[in-house]
Coordinates of C-alpha atoms in Angstrom, one line a residue:
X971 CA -1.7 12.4 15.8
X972 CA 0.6 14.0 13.3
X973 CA -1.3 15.2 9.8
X974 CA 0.6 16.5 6.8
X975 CA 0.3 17.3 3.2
X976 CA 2.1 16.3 0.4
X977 CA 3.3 18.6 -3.0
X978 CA 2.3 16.7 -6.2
X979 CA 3.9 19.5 -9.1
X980 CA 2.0 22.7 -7.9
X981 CA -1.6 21.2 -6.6
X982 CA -1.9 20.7 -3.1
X983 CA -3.5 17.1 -2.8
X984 CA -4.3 15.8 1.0
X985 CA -2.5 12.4 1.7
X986 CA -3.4 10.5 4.5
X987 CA -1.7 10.4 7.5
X988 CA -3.1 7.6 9.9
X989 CA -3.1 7.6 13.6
X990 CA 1.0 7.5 14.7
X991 CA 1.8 6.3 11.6
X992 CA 3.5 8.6 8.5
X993 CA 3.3 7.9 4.9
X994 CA 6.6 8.9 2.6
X995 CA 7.3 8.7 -1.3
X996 CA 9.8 6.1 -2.0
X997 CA 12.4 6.2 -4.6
X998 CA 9.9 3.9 -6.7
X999 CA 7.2 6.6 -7.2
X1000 CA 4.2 5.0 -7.0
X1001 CA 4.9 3.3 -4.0
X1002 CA 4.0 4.7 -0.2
X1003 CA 6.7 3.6 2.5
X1004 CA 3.9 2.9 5.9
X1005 CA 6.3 3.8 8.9
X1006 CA 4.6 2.5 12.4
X1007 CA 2.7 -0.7 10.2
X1008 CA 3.4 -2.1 13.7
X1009 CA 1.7 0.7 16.2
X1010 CA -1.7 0.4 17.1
X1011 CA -4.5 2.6 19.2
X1012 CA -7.3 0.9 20.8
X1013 CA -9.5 3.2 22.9
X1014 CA -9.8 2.3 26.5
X1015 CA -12.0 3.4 29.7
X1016 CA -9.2 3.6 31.7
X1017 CA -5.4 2.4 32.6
X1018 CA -6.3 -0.5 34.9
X1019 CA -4.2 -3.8 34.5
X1020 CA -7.2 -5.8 33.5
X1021 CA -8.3 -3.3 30.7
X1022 CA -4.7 -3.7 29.3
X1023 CA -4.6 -7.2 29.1
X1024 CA -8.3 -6.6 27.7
X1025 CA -6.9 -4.0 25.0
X1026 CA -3.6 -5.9 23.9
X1027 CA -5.1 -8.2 21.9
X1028 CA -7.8 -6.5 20.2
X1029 CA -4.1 -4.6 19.4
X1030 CA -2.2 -6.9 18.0
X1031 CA -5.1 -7.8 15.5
X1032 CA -5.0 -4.4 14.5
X1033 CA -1.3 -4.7 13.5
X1034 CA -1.4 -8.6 12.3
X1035 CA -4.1 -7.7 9.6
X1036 CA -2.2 -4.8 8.7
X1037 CA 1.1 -7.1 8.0
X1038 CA -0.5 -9.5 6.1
X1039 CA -3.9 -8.8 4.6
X1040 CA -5.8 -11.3 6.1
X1041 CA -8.3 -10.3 8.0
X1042 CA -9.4 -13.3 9.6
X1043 CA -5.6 -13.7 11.3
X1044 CA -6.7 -13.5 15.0
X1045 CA -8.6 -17.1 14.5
X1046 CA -5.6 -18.9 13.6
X1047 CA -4.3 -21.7 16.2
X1048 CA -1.2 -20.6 16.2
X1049 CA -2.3 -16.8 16.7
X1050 CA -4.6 -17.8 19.4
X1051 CA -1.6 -19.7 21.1
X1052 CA 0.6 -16.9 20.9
X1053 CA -2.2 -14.4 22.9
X1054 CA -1.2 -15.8 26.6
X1055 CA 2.3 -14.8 26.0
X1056 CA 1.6 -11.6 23.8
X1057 CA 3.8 -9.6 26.3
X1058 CA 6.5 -10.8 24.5
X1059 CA 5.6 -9.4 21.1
X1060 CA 5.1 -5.8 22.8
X1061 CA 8.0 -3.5 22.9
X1062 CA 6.2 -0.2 24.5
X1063 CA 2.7 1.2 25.5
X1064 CA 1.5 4.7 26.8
X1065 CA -1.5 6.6 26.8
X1066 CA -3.0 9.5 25.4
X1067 CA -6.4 11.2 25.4
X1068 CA -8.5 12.7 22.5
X1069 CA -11.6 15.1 22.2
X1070 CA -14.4 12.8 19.8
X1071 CA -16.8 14.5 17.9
X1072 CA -19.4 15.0 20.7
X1073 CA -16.5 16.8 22.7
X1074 CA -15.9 14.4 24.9
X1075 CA -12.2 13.2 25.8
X1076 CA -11.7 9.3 25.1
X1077 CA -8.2 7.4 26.6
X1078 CA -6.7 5.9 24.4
X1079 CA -3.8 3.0 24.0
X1080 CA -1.1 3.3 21.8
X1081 CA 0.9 -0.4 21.4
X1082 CA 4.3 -0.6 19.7
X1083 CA 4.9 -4.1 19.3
X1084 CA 8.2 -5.9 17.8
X1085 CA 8.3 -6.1 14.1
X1086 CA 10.6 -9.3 14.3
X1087 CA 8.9 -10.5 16.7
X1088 CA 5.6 -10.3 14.7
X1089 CA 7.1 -11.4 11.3
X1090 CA 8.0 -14.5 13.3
X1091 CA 4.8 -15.0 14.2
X1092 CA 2.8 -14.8 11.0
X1093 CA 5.7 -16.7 9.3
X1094 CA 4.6 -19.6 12.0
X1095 CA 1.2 -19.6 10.9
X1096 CA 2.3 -19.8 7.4
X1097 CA 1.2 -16.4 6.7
X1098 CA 2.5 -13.9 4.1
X1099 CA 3.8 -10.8 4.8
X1100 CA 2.7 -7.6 3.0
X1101 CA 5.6 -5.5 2.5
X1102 CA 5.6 -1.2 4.2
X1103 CA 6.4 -0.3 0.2
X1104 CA 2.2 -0.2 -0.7
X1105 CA 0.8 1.2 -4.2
X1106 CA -0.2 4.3 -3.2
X1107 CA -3.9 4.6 -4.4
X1108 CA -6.6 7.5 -5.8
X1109 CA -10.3 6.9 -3.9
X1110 CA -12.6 8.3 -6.7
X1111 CA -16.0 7.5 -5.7
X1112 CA -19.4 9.0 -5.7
X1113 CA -22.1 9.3 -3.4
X1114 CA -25.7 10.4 -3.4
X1115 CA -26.4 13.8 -2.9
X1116 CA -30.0 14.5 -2.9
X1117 CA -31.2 13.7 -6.5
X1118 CA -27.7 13.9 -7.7
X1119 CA -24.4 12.5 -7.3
X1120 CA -21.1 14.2 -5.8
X1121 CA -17.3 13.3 -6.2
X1122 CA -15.7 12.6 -2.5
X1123 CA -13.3 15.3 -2.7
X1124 CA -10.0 15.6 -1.0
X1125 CA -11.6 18.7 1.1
X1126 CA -15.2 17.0 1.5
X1127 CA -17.0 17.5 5.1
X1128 CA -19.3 14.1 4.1
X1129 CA -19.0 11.3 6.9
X1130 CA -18.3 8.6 4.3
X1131 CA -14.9 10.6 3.5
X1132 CA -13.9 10.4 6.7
X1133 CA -15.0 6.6 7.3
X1134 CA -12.8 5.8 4.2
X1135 CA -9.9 7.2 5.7
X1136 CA -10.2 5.4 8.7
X1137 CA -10.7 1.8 6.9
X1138 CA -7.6 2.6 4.9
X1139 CA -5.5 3.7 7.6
X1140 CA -6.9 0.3 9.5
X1141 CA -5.6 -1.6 6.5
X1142 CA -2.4 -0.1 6.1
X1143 CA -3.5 1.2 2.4
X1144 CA -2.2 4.9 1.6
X1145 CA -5.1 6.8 0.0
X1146 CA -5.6 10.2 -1.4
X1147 CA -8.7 11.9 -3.0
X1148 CA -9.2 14.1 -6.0
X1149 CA -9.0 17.8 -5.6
X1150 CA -12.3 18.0 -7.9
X1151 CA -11.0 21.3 -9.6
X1152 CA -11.4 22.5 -12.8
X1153 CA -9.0 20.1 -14.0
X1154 CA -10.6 16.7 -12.7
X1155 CA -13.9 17.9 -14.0
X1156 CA -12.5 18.3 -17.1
X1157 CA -10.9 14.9 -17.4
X1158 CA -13.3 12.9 -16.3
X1159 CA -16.7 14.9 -18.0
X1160 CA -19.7 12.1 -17.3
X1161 CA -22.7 12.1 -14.7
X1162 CA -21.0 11.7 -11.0
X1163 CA -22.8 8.0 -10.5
X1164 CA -21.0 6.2 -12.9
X1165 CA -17.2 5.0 -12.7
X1166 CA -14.7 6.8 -15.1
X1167 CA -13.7 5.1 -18.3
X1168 CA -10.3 3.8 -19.0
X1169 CA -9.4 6.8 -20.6
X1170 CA -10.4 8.8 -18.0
X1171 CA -8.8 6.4 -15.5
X1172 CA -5.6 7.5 -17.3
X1173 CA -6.4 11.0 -17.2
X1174 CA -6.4 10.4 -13.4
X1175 CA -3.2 8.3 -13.0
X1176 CA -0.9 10.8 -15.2
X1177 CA -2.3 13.6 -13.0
X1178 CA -2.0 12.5 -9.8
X1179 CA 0.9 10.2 -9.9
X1180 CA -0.8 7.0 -9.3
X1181 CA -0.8 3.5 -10.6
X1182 CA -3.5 2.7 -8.1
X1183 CA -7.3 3.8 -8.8
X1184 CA -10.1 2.7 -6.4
X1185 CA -13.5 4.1 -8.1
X1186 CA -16.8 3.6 -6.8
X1187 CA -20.2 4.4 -7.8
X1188 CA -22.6 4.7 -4.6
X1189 CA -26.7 4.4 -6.2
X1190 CA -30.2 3.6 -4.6
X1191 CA -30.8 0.3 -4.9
X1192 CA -34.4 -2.3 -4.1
X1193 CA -36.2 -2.2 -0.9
X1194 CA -34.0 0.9 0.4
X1195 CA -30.6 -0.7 0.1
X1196 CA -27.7 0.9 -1.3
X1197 CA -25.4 -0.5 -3.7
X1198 CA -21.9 -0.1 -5.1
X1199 CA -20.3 -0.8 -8.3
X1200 CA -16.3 -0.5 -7.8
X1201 CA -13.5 -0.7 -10.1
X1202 CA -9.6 -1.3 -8.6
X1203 CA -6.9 -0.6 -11.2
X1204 CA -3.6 -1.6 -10.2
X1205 CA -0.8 -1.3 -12.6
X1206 CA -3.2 -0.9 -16.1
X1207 CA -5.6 -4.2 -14.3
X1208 CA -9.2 -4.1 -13.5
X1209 CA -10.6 -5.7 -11.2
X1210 CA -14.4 -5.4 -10.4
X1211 CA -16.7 -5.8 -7.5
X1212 CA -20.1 -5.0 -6.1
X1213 CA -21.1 -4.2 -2.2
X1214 CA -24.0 -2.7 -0.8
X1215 CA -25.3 -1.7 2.8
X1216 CA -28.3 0.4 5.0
X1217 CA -26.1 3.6 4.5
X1218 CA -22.9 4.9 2.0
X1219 CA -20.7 5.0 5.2
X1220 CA -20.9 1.1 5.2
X1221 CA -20.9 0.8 1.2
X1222 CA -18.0 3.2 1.4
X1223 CA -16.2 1.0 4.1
X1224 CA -17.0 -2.4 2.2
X1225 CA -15.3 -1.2 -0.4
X1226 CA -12.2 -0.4 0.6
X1227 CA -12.3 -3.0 2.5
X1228 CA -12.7 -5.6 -0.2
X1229 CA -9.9 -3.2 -2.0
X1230 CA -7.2 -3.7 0.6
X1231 CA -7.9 -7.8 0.5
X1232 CA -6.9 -7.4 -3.2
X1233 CA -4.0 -5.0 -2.9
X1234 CA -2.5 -8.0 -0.2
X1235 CA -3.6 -10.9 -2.4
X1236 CA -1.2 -9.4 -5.2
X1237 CA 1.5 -8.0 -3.3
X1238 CA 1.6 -10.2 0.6
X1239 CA 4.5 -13.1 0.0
X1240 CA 5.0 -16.2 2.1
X1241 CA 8.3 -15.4 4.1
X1242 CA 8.8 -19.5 5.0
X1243 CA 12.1 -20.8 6.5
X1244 CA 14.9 -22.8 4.2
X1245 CA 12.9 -21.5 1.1
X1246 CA 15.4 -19.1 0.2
X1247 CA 17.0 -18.9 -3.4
X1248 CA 19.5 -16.6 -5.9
X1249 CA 18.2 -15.1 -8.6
X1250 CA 19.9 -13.2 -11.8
X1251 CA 18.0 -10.1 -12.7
X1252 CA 19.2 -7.9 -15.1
X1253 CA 17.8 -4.6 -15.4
X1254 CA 18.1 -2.4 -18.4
X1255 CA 17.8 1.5 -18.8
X1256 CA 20.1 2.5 -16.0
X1257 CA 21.9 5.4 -17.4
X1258 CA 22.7 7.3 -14.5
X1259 CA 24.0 6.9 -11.0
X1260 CA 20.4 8.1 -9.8
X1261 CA 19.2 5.4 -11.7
X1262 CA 21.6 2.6 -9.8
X1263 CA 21.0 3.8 -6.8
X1264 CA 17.1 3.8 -7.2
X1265 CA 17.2 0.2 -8.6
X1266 CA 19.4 -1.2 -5.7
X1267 CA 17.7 0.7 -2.9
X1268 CA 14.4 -0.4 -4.5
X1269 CA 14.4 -3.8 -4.7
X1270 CA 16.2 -4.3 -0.9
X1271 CA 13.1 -2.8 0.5
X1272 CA 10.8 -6.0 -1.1
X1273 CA 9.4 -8.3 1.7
X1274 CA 11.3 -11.2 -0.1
X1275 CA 14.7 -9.8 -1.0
X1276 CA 17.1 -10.7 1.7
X1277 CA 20.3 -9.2 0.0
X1278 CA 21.2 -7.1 -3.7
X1279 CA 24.3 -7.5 -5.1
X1280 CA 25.9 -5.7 -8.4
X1281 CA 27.9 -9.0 -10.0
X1282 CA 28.5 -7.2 -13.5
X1283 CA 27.4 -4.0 -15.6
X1284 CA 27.6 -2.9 -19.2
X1285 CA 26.6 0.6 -20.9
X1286 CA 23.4 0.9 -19.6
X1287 CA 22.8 -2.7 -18.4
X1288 CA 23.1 -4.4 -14.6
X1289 CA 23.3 -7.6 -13.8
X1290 CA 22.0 -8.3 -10.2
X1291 CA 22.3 -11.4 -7.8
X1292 CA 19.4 -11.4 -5.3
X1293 CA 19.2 -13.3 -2.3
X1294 CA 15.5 -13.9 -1.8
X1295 CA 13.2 -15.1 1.1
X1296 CA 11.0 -17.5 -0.4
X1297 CA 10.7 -18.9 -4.0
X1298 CA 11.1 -17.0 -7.7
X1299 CA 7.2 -16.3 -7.7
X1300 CA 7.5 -13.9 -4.6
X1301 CA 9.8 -11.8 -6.0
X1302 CA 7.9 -11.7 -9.3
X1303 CA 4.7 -10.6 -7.4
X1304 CA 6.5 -7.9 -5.1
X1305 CA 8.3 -6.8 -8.4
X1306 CA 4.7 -5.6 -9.7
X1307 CA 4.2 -3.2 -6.8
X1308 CA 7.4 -1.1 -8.4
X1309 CA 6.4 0.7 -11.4
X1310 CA 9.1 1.9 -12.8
X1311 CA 10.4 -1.7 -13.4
X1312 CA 8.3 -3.0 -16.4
X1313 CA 9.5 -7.1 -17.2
X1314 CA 10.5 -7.8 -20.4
X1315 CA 10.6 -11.2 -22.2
X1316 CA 14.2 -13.3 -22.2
X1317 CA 17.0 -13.1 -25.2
X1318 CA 16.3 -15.6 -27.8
X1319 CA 20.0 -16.2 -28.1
X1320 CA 21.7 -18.4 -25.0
X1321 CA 24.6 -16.4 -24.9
X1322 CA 22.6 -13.4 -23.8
X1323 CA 20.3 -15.3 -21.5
X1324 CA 21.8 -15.5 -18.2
X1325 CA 19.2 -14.4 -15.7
X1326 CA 16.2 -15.3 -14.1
X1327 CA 14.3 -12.1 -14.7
X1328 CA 14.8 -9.3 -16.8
X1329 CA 13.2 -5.7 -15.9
X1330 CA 14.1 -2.4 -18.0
X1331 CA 13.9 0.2 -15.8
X1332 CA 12.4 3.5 -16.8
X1333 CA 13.4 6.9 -14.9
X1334 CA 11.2 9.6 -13.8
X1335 CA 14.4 12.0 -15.3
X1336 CA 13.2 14.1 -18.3
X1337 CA 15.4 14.0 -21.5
X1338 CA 18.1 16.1 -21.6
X1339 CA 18.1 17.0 -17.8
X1340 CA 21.4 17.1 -16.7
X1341 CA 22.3 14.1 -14.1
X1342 CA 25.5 12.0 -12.9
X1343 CA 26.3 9.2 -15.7
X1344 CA 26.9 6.0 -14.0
X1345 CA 30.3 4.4 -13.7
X1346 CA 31.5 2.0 -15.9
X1347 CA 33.0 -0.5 -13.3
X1348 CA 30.5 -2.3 -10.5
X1349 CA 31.5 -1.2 -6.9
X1350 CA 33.8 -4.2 -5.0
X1351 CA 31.4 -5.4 -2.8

């Protein structure tokens, strides 16, 4: 199991690191790139051939949900058709062994299957497929603690912490926690059991480098059950939920579970056969060759873009033919997982209207830092 820690500035923030899999800052900021999305670990009582056949499937669910959202994938008809041959879809397996909690050592089955292979398969069942780029996302929620309430902090030894980590990681959604020093108490200054207000929700974001907030507020509620008042806000939208449960761990879990099903609703697209189209995009505020090569590397990493070409630039100013899988709406809803491209409305006058989209693009590059000025000519391609 590989576990890291990422620098944000100077504070040391934890960043979840799932089982196999490794989480890495894109060139869009915000954004996590999930390597292994298609790995998976089911634990096992031992190597036999019937326990693998047993295991594979309970595997390839794992890595199905995490590819499109969509929980409820393994019912499909063309899913279940696809388990007597599912072989096919499996590149590699091997086995490991790890010591639980009770100190006992558990086998475990770690499954690579074939990306392609499963792309083509959720694209058969006219699923959509939620791109490795995800928002990566701040879990600020509280919990009961005796007569009070506590902040889940990055370094917390609660249970519910740790079952958090483990629905994200089944999910495929990046997480991190707050550090809860001086700072964070600062910023957000209110009793622990209620969720932070916009401002404060801003507070967070600028801090920890986030577009993504997940807050939750764990209380007692009637006849012994607890509830949960949550808060997602992705890219300056709230959205708003309630769960409840016998115990915070399954609160906890319900939430982020309910999280993740949003996170895909907004960002999964349909990857369907002979619905490609070109799209013009022009993209404003690239003054630097950093900035080009961000915007081009970018968008060629969204589930629906097929190709990027440069067909024309001016001062500050690209114009962009993109190949996409799928229809115009796709790529719009892929587009809002990338922060640093904010749409802007279309020229009123026709001559300057000759895209589809139009994004400006704004740089994480402080004023007057000293970078490469782009070229003046677009690359022969």
């Amino acid at each position: 199991m590989t576990g890291g820690f990422a620098m944000m500035a100077v504070r040391k923030i934890s960043i979840l690191v799932i089982t196999l899999t490794c989480f890495f800052l894109t060139n869009a900021g915000m954004a996590v790139e999930i390597r292994g999305i298609n790995v998976a670990t089911v634990a096992v009582s031992d190597q036999s051939p019937q326990t693998l056949q047993t295991a594979l499937p309970q595997a390839l669910e794992q890595v199905l949900i995490r590819m499109s959202g969509n929980t409820g994938v393994m019912t499909l008809p063309t899913v279940q058709d696809a388990v007597p041959q599912i072989s096919h879809y499996v590149e590699k397996y091997s086995y490991a062994t790890k010591t639980d909690e009770s100190g006992k050592q558990q086998l475990l089955l770690q499954v690579v299957f074939d990306t392609r292979a499963v792309k083509r398969l959720l694209q058969n069942a006219n699923q959509a497929i939620w791109s490795a780029n995800r928002p990566l996302t701040m879990v600020w929620v509280s919990i009961p603690n005796g007569k009070q309430s506590q902040i889940l902090a990055s370094d917390s030894q609660n249970p519910a912490l740790h079952a958090l980590k483990q629905v994200a990681a089944f999910r495929g959604v990046p997480v991190i926690f707050p550090a809860m020093d001086l700072e964070d108490q600062i910023n957000v200054a209110q009793p622990a059991s209620t969720l932070p207000n916009n401002q404060q929700l801003q507070a967070i974001s600028q801090r920890y480098g986030v577009d993504s907030i997940l807050s939750g507020a764990v209380v007692s509620g009637e006849n012994g059950q607890l509830q949960g008042e949550w808060q997602l806000f992705l890219n300056g939208t709230p959205y708003e939920w309630q769960t409840s449960g016998a115990n915070v761990v399954q609160v906890v879990n319900n939430g982020i579970d309910r999280a993740a099903d949003m996170m895909a609703n907004q960002f999964a697209t349909l990857d369907s056969k002979g619905m490609g189209s070109l799209v013009t995009m022009q993209v404003t505020g690239v003054k630097t060759l950093d900035d080009y090569v961000h915007v081009v590397s970018t968008l060629k990493h969204l589930t629906p873009v097929a190709k990027v070409s440069v067909s024309d630039m001016n001062a500050d100013m690209l114009l962009l033919k993109i190949k996409t899988i799928g229809n115009l709406d796709d790529l719009v809803k892929s587009l809002k997982s990338v922060s640093h491209l904010v749409a802007e409305t279309a020229p009123t006058q026709p001559e300057l209207n000759a895209a589809n989209l139009f994004y400006r693009w704004k740089s994480n590059t402080p004023p007057g830092d000293s970078e490469t000025p782009i070229m003046l000519t677009p690359p022969i391609h």
